[in-house]
């Protein structure tokens, strides 16, 4: 009995010395063969370093394998002008179908707490957030300082909301300048335009017409970088587009496997 009492007292002393107050989350992880305690932020950094980059963006903006044995029959889905009226619903559709995409955002859609919360929800669902400039102005019409502000200020805003800066940049109308390319490189962004897109054309402003053209265009080839927008008809068409692409044998790739600058 004395031995049991001694054990109980010892356990009480041990637990009394433990601090259970809320702190930054830590995890045990193996780093260079050693077991160490690291913060949640450090876990994410290590995970990023461990991501196996399988693809890169080619000069014609398609997604190309970086090594032998990687699936070539892939497409990338991208959604511009986010997070406007339909982005969150589109994100939920993508997630329900286990499909990935890049949401290219504009700063003028991040003016209110509600809009910022929408972006945070999309990011927390696991989607990549891209830079589509702050005000969606044609960069070729702006001064160098204005071009820089359009790109860098949005990076800053996105980081304030989700905690990380974008990795991909898409210029409005796909129009880049020598100076904007310089800023993009300085910011560590990967430049990305697209292979094809149709949902801004009036004749494709219905669910049926948009599904038909995307699934049947001659431009739908291996590595196609598909441009879509936050639009009502695109939102309605998205489930059939995803299912149709898969029926044709295309894999919808995760942007996290695309090498960034």
Short mmCIF file of N, CA and C in Angstrom, two decimals, residues 56-175:
data_model
loop_
_atom_site.label_atom_id
_atom_site.label_comp_id
_atom_site.label_asym_id
_atom_site.label_seq_id
_atom_site.Cartn_x
_atom_site.Cartn_y
_atom_site.Cartn_z
N UNK A 56 5.68 21.88 -64.64
CA UNK A 56 6.04 23.29 -64.72
C UNK A 56 5.18 23.95 -65.79
N UNK A 57 5.15 25.29 -65.75
CA UNK A 57 4.37 26.05 -66.73
C UNK A 57 5.24 26.30 -67.95
N UNK A 58 4.78 25.86 -69.11
CA UNK A 58 5.57 26.01 -70.34
C UNK A 58 5.43 27.41 -70.90
N UNK A 59 6.17 27.68 -71.98
CA UNK A 59 6.13 29.00 -72.60
C UNK A 59 4.78 29.31 -73.23
N UNK A 60 4.01 28.28 -73.56
CA UNK A 60 2.67 28.53 -74.10
C UNK A 60 1.59 28.35 -73.03
N UNK A 61 2.05 28.33 -71.76
CA UNK A 61 1.18 28.35 -70.58
C UNK A 61 0.52 27.01 -70.28
N UNK A 62 0.90 25.95 -70.98
CA UNK A 62 0.37 24.64 -70.65
C UNK A 62 1.17 24.04 -69.50
N UNK A 63 0.64 22.96 -68.92
CA UNK A 63 1.26 22.33 -67.77
C UNK A 63 1.97 21.06 -68.23
N UNK A 64 3.29 21.04 -68.06
CA UNK A 64 4.12 20.01 -68.67
C UNK A 64 4.85 19.21 -67.59
N UNK A 65 4.89 17.87 -67.71
CA UNK A 65 5.62 17.05 -66.73
C UNK A 65 7.11 17.41 -66.69
N UNK A 66 7.69 17.30 -65.50
CA UNK A 66 9.10 17.59 -65.31
C UNK A 66 9.97 16.34 -65.32
N UNK A 67 9.32 15.18 -65.26
CA UNK A 67 10.10 13.95 -65.18
C UNK A 67 9.36 12.82 -65.89
N UNK A 68 10.07 11.78 -66.22
CA UNK A 68 9.48 10.63 -66.88
C UNK A 68 8.51 9.91 -65.94
N UNK A 69 7.48 9.32 -66.53
CA UNK A 69 6.54 8.55 -65.75
C UNK A 69 5.41 9.35 -65.14
N UNK A 70 5.43 10.68 -65.31
CA UNK A 70 4.37 11.53 -64.77
C UNK A 70 3.24 11.62 -65.80
N UNK A 71 2.02 11.56 -65.33
CA UNK A 71 0.86 11.60 -66.21
C UNK A 71 0.86 12.86 -67.07
N UNK A 72 0.79 12.70 -68.38
CA UNK A 72 0.77 13.84 -69.30
C UNK A 72 -0.65 14.32 -69.58
N UNK A 73 -1.62 13.43 -69.40
CA UNK A 73 -3.00 13.79 -69.74
C UNK A 73 -3.66 14.48 -68.54
N UNK A 74 -3.26 15.74 -68.36
CA UNK A 74 -3.77 16.52 -67.24
C UNK A 74 -4.30 17.85 -67.73
N UNK A 75 -5.13 18.47 -66.90
CA UNK A 75 -5.57 19.84 -67.13
C UNK A 75 -5.48 20.59 -65.81
N UNK A 76 -5.34 21.90 -65.91
CA UNK A 76 -5.36 22.77 -64.74
C UNK A 76 -6.59 23.67 -64.82
N UNK A 77 -7.36 23.73 -63.75
CA UNK A 77 -8.51 24.62 -63.69
C UNK A 77 -8.12 25.90 -62.97
N UNK A 78 -8.48 27.03 -63.55
CA UNK A 78 -8.21 28.33 -62.92
C UNK A 78 -9.47 29.19 -62.99
N UNK A 79 -9.70 29.95 -61.93
CA UNK A 79 -10.90 30.78 -61.83
C UNK A 79 -10.49 32.21 -61.51
N UNK A 80 -10.75 33.12 -62.45
CA UNK A 80 -10.38 34.52 -62.29
C UNK A 80 -11.51 35.34 -61.68
N UNK A 81 -11.15 36.58 -61.28
CA UNK A 81 -12.10 37.56 -60.74
C UNK A 81 -12.74 37.08 -59.45
N UNK A 82 -11.96 36.41 -58.64
CA UNK A 82 -12.43 35.93 -57.33
C UNK A 82 -12.03 36.94 -56.24
N UNK A 83 -12.68 36.87 -55.07
CA UNK A 83 -13.86 36.05 -54.77
C UNK A 83 -15.13 36.89 -54.89
N UNK A 84 -15.71 36.92 -56.05
CA UNK A 84 -16.94 37.69 -56.27
C UNK A 84 -18.15 36.84 -55.88
N UNK A 85 -19.22 36.91 -56.65
CA UNK A 85 -20.50 36.35 -56.21
C UNK A 85 -20.54 34.84 -56.08
N UNK A 86 -19.77 34.12 -56.91
CA UNK A 86 -19.95 32.67 -56.99
C UNK A 86 -18.72 31.86 -56.58
N UNK A 87 -17.65 32.53 -56.19
CA UNK A 87 -16.39 31.82 -55.92
C UNK A 87 -16.52 30.78 -54.81
N UNK A 88 -17.18 31.14 -53.73
CA UNK A 88 -17.29 30.20 -52.62
C UNK A 88 -18.10 28.97 -53.03
N UNK A 89 -19.18 29.18 -53.76
CA UNK A 89 -19.99 28.06 -54.22
C UNK A 89 -19.19 27.18 -55.19
N UNK A 90 -18.39 27.82 -56.04
CA UNK A 90 -17.54 27.06 -56.97
C UNK A 90 -16.50 26.25 -56.20
N UNK A 91 -15.95 26.84 -55.14
CA UNK A 91 -14.99 26.11 -54.32
C UNK A 91 -15.64 24.89 -53.67
N UNK A 92 -16.86 25.06 -53.20
CA UNK A 92 -17.57 23.93 -52.58
C UNK A 92 -17.85 22.83 -53.61
N UNK A 93 -18.19 23.23 -54.83
CA UNK A 93 -18.42 22.25 -55.89
C UNK A 93 -17.13 21.48 -56.19
N UNK A 94 -16.04 22.20 -56.34
CA UNK A 94 -14.75 21.57 -56.59
C UNK A 94 -14.39 20.60 -55.47
N UNK A 95 -14.56 21.03 -54.24
CA UNK A 95 -14.19 20.17 -53.13
C UNK A 95 -15.07 18.93 -53.07
N UNK A 96 -16.37 19.09 -53.35
CA UNK A 96 -17.27 17.94 -53.31
C UNK A 96 -16.91 16.91 -54.38
N UNK A 97 -16.28 17.36 -55.45
CA UNK A 97 -15.88 16.46 -56.54
C UNK A 97 -14.39 16.13 -56.48
N UNK A 98 -13.75 16.51 -55.40
CA UNK A 98 -12.33 16.24 -55.19
C UNK A 98 -11.48 16.77 -56.35
N UNK A 99 -11.77 17.99 -56.75
CA UNK A 99 -11.03 18.64 -57.83
C UNK A 99 -10.36 19.90 -57.31
N UNK A 100 -9.20 20.21 -57.86
CA UNK A 100 -8.42 21.36 -57.41
C UNK A 100 -8.49 22.49 -58.45
N UNK A 101 -8.08 23.69 -58.02
CA UNK A 101 -8.07 24.85 -58.92
C UNK A 101 -7.25 25.96 -58.28
N UNK A 102 -6.86 26.93 -59.10
CA UNK A 102 -6.29 28.18 -58.59
C UNK A 102 -7.36 29.25 -58.68
N UNK A 103 -7.60 29.96 -57.59
CA UNK A 103 -8.51 31.10 -57.59
C UNK A 103 -7.66 32.37 -57.68
N UNK A 104 -7.73 33.04 -58.84
CA UNK A 104 -6.99 34.29 -59.04
C UNK A 104 -7.86 35.45 -58.56
N UNK A 105 -7.38 36.17 -57.55
CA UNK A 105 -8.22 37.16 -56.87
C UNK A 105 -7.84 38.59 -57.25
N UNK A 106 -8.81 39.47 -57.09
CA UNK A 106 -8.62 40.91 -57.26
C UNK A 106 -8.83 41.62 -55.92
N UNK A 107 -8.08 42.67 -55.70
CA UNK A 107 -8.19 43.40 -54.45
C UNK A 107 -9.51 44.09 -54.25
N UNK A 108 -10.15 44.52 -55.35
CA UNK A 108 -11.42 45.23 -55.19
C UNK A 108 -12.56 44.30 -54.79
N UNK A 109 -12.28 42.99 -54.73
CA UNK A 109 -13.25 42.04 -54.18
C UNK A 109 -12.91 41.68 -52.73
N UNK A 110 -11.98 42.43 -52.14
CA UNK A 110 -11.55 42.15 -50.78
C UNK A 110 -11.69 43.40 -49.90
N UNK A 111 -12.72 44.19 -50.16
CA UNK A 111 -12.91 45.46 -49.47
C UNK A 111 -13.58 45.32 -48.11
N UNK A 112 -14.42 44.32 -47.95
CA UNK A 112 -15.22 44.20 -46.73
C UNK A 112 -14.78 43.00 -45.91
N UNK A 113 -15.12 42.98 -44.62
CA UNK A 113 -14.80 41.82 -43.79
C UNK A 113 -15.43 40.54 -44.34
N UNK A 114 -16.62 40.66 -44.91
CA UNK A 114 -17.30 39.49 -45.46
C UNK A 114 -16.53 38.92 -46.66
N UNK A 115 -16.04 39.81 -47.52
CA UNK A 115 -15.28 39.36 -48.69
C UNK A 115 -13.96 38.72 -48.27
N UNK A 116 -13.33 39.29 -47.27
CA UNK A 116 -12.08 38.72 -46.76
C UNK A 116 -12.33 37.35 -46.14
N UNK A 117 -13.44 37.21 -45.44
CA UNK A 117 -13.79 35.93 -44.84
C UNK A 117 -14.05 34.88 -45.92
N UNK A 118 -14.66 35.31 -47.03
CA UNK A 118 -14.89 34.39 -48.14
C UNK A 118 -13.57 33.86 -48.68
N UNK A 119 -12.60 34.75 -48.87
CA UNK A 119 -11.30 34.31 -49.36
C UNK A 119 -10.65 33.35 -48.38
N UNK A 120 -10.75 33.66 -47.10
CA UNK A 120 -10.16 32.78 -46.08
C UNK A 120 -10.82 31.40 -46.12
N UNK A 121 -12.12 31.35 -46.33
CA UNK A 121 -12.81 30.06 -46.41
C UNK A 121 -12.31 29.25 -47.61
N UNK A 122 -12.15 29.92 -48.74
CA UNK A 122 -11.67 29.23 -49.95
C UNK A 122 -10.27 28.68 -49.72
N UNK A 123 -9.42 29.50 -49.12
CA UNK A 123 -8.05 29.05 -48.83
C UNK A 123 -8.05 27.90 -47.83
N UNK A 124 -8.87 28.00 -46.79
CA UNK A 124 -8.92 26.95 -45.77
C UNK A 124 -9.47 25.64 -46.31
N UNK A 125 -10.18 25.71 -47.43
CA UNK A 125 -10.66 24.49 -48.09
C UNK A 125 -9.55 23.81 -48.89
N UNK A 126 -8.39 24.45 -48.96
CA UNK A 126 -7.22 23.84 -49.59
C UNK A 126 -6.88 24.35 -50.97
N UNK A 127 -7.51 25.45 -51.39
CA UNK A 127 -7.28 25.93 -52.75
C UNK A 127 -6.14 26.95 -52.81
N UNK A 128 -5.42 26.92 -53.94
CA UNK A 128 -4.34 27.86 -54.20
C UNK A 128 -4.94 29.22 -54.54
N UNK A 129 -4.35 30.28 -53.98
CA UNK A 129 -4.82 31.65 -54.23
C UNK A 129 -3.78 32.36 -55.09
N UNK A 130 -4.22 32.87 -56.25
CA UNK A 130 -3.32 33.56 -57.17
C UNK A 130 -3.58 35.06 -57.21
N UNK A 131 -2.61 35.80 -57.74
CA UNK A 131 -2.66 37.26 -57.84
C UNK A 131 -3.15 37.65 -59.23
N UNK A 132 -4.27 38.41 -59.27
CA UNK A 132 -4.84 38.89 -60.54
C UNK A 132 -4.88 40.42 -60.57
N UNK A 133 -4.01 41.03 -59.78
CA UNK A 133 -3.86 42.48 -59.58
C UNK A 133 -4.97 43.04 -58.69
N UNK A 134 -4.70 44.21 -58.14
CA UNK A 134 -5.63 44.79 -57.17
C UNK A 134 -6.91 45.30 -57.82
N UNK A 135 -6.76 46.07 -58.90
CA UNK A 135 -7.93 46.72 -59.49
C UNK A 135 -8.31 46.22 -60.88
N UNK A 136 -7.63 45.18 -61.34
CA UNK A 136 -7.92 44.59 -62.66
C UNK A 136 -7.82 45.64 -63.78
N UNK A 137 -6.76 46.42 -63.74
CA UNK A 137 -6.50 47.39 -64.80
C UNK A 137 -5.49 46.83 -65.79
N UNK A 138 -5.58 47.27 -67.03
CA UNK A 138 -4.64 46.84 -68.05
C UNK A 138 -3.26 47.39 -67.69
N UNK A 139 -2.31 46.50 -67.45
CA UNK A 139 -1.01 46.95 -66.96
C UNK A 139 -0.28 47.83 -67.96
N UNK A 140 -0.51 47.61 -69.23
CA UNK A 140 0.17 48.39 -70.27
C UNK A 140 -0.30 49.85 -70.27
N UNK A 141 -1.41 50.15 -69.60
CA UNK A 141 -1.91 51.53 -69.52
C UNK A 141 -1.40 52.26 -68.29
N UNK A 142 -0.63 51.57 -67.43
CA UNK A 142 -0.22 52.14 -66.15
C UNK A 142 1.26 52.50 -66.14
N UNK A 143 1.61 53.42 -65.26
CA UNK A 143 3.01 53.75 -65.04
C UNK A 143 3.69 52.60 -64.31
N UNK A 144 5.01 52.64 -64.25
CA UNK A 144 5.73 51.56 -63.58
C UNK A 144 5.37 51.49 -62.10
N UNK A 145 5.25 52.62 -61.44
CA UNK A 145 4.90 52.61 -60.02
C UNK A 145 3.49 52.08 -59.80
N UNK A 146 2.59 52.39 -60.72
CA UNK A 146 1.21 51.88 -60.62
C UNK A 146 1.17 50.37 -60.86
N UNK A 147 1.98 49.90 -61.81
CA UNK A 147 2.04 48.46 -62.06
C UNK A 147 2.54 47.73 -60.82
N UNK A 148 3.59 48.26 -60.22
CA UNK A 148 4.14 47.64 -59.01
C UNK A 148 3.09 47.59 -57.90
N UNK A 149 2.38 48.68 -57.73
CA UNK A 149 1.37 48.73 -56.68
C UNK A 149 0.25 47.73 -56.92
N UNK A 150 -0.16 47.58 -58.18
CA UNK A 150 -1.22 46.64 -58.52
C UNK A 150 -0.85 45.20 -58.11
N UNK A 151 0.42 44.87 -58.25
CA UNK A 151 0.87 43.51 -57.96
C UNK A 151 1.23 43.34 -56.48
N UNK A 152 2.08 44.22 -55.98
CA UNK A 152 2.61 44.06 -54.62
C UNK A 152 1.54 44.31 -53.56
N UNK A 153 0.70 45.32 -53.77
CA UNK A 153 -0.31 45.61 -52.75
C UNK A 153 -1.31 44.46 -52.61
N UNK A 154 -1.60 43.77 -53.71
CA UNK A 154 -2.50 42.62 -53.60
C UNK A 154 -1.80 41.47 -52.88
N UNK A 155 -0.53 41.25 -53.17
CA UNK A 155 0.21 40.24 -52.42
C UNK A 155 0.14 40.51 -50.92
N UNK A 156 0.34 41.78 -50.56
CA UNK A 156 0.30 42.17 -49.14
C UNK A 156 -1.08 41.90 -48.55
N UNK A 157 -2.12 42.27 -49.29
CA UNK A 157 -3.49 42.09 -48.81
C UNK A 157 -3.83 40.62 -48.61
N UNK A 158 -3.48 39.81 -49.60
CA UNK A 158 -3.75 38.38 -49.50
C UNK A 158 -3.01 37.78 -48.31
N UNK A 159 -1.77 38.18 -48.11
CA UNK A 159 -1.00 37.66 -46.98
C UNK A 159 -1.63 38.04 -45.65
N UNK A 160 -2.15 39.25 -45.56
CA UNK A 160 -2.83 39.69 -44.33
C UNK A 160 -4.05 38.83 -44.03
N UNK A 161 -4.71 38.35 -45.07
CA UNK A 161 -5.95 37.60 -44.89
C UNK A 161 -5.71 36.11 -44.63
N UNK A 162 -4.82 35.49 -45.42
CA UNK A 162 -4.66 34.03 -45.32
C UNK A 162 -3.31 33.61 -44.74
N UNK A 163 -2.41 34.58 -44.55
CA UNK A 163 -1.13 34.26 -43.91
C UNK A 163 0.00 33.89 -44.84
N UNK A 164 -0.28 33.76 -46.13
CA UNK A 164 0.77 33.46 -47.10
C UNK A 164 0.58 34.32 -48.34
N UNK A 165 1.66 34.53 -49.06
CA UNK A 165 1.59 35.32 -50.29
C UNK A 165 1.29 34.42 -51.48
N UNK A 166 0.64 34.94 -52.50
CA UNK A 166 0.37 34.13 -53.70
C UNK A 166 1.65 33.64 -54.36
N UNK A 167 1.53 32.53 -55.08
CA UNK A 167 2.66 31.97 -55.82
C UNK A 167 2.52 32.15 -57.32
N UNK A 168 1.30 32.41 -57.78
CA UNK A 168 1.04 32.54 -59.21
C UNK A 168 0.47 33.92 -59.53
N UNK A 169 0.84 34.43 -60.72
CA UNK A 169 0.34 35.74 -61.15
C UNK A 169 -0.27 35.64 -62.54
N UNK A 170 -1.45 36.24 -62.68
CA UNK A 170 -2.09 36.33 -63.99
C UNK A 170 -2.51 37.78 -64.21
N UNK A 171 -2.02 38.38 -65.28
CA UNK A 171 -2.34 39.77 -65.59
C UNK A 171 -3.74 39.88 -66.19
N UNK A 172 -4.44 40.97 -65.91
CA UNK A 172 -5.73 41.20 -66.57
C UNK A 172 -5.59 41.16 -68.08
N UNK A 173 -6.48 40.46 -68.75
CA UNK A 173 -6.46 40.28 -70.20
C UNK A 173 -5.20 39.57 -70.69
N UNK A 174 -4.41 39.05 -69.76
CA UNK A 174 -3.18 38.36 -70.14
C UNK A 174 -2.10 39.28 -70.66
N UNK A 175 -2.23 40.59 -70.41
CA UNK A 175 -1.29 41.58 -70.94
C UNK A 175 -0.22 41.89 -69.90
#
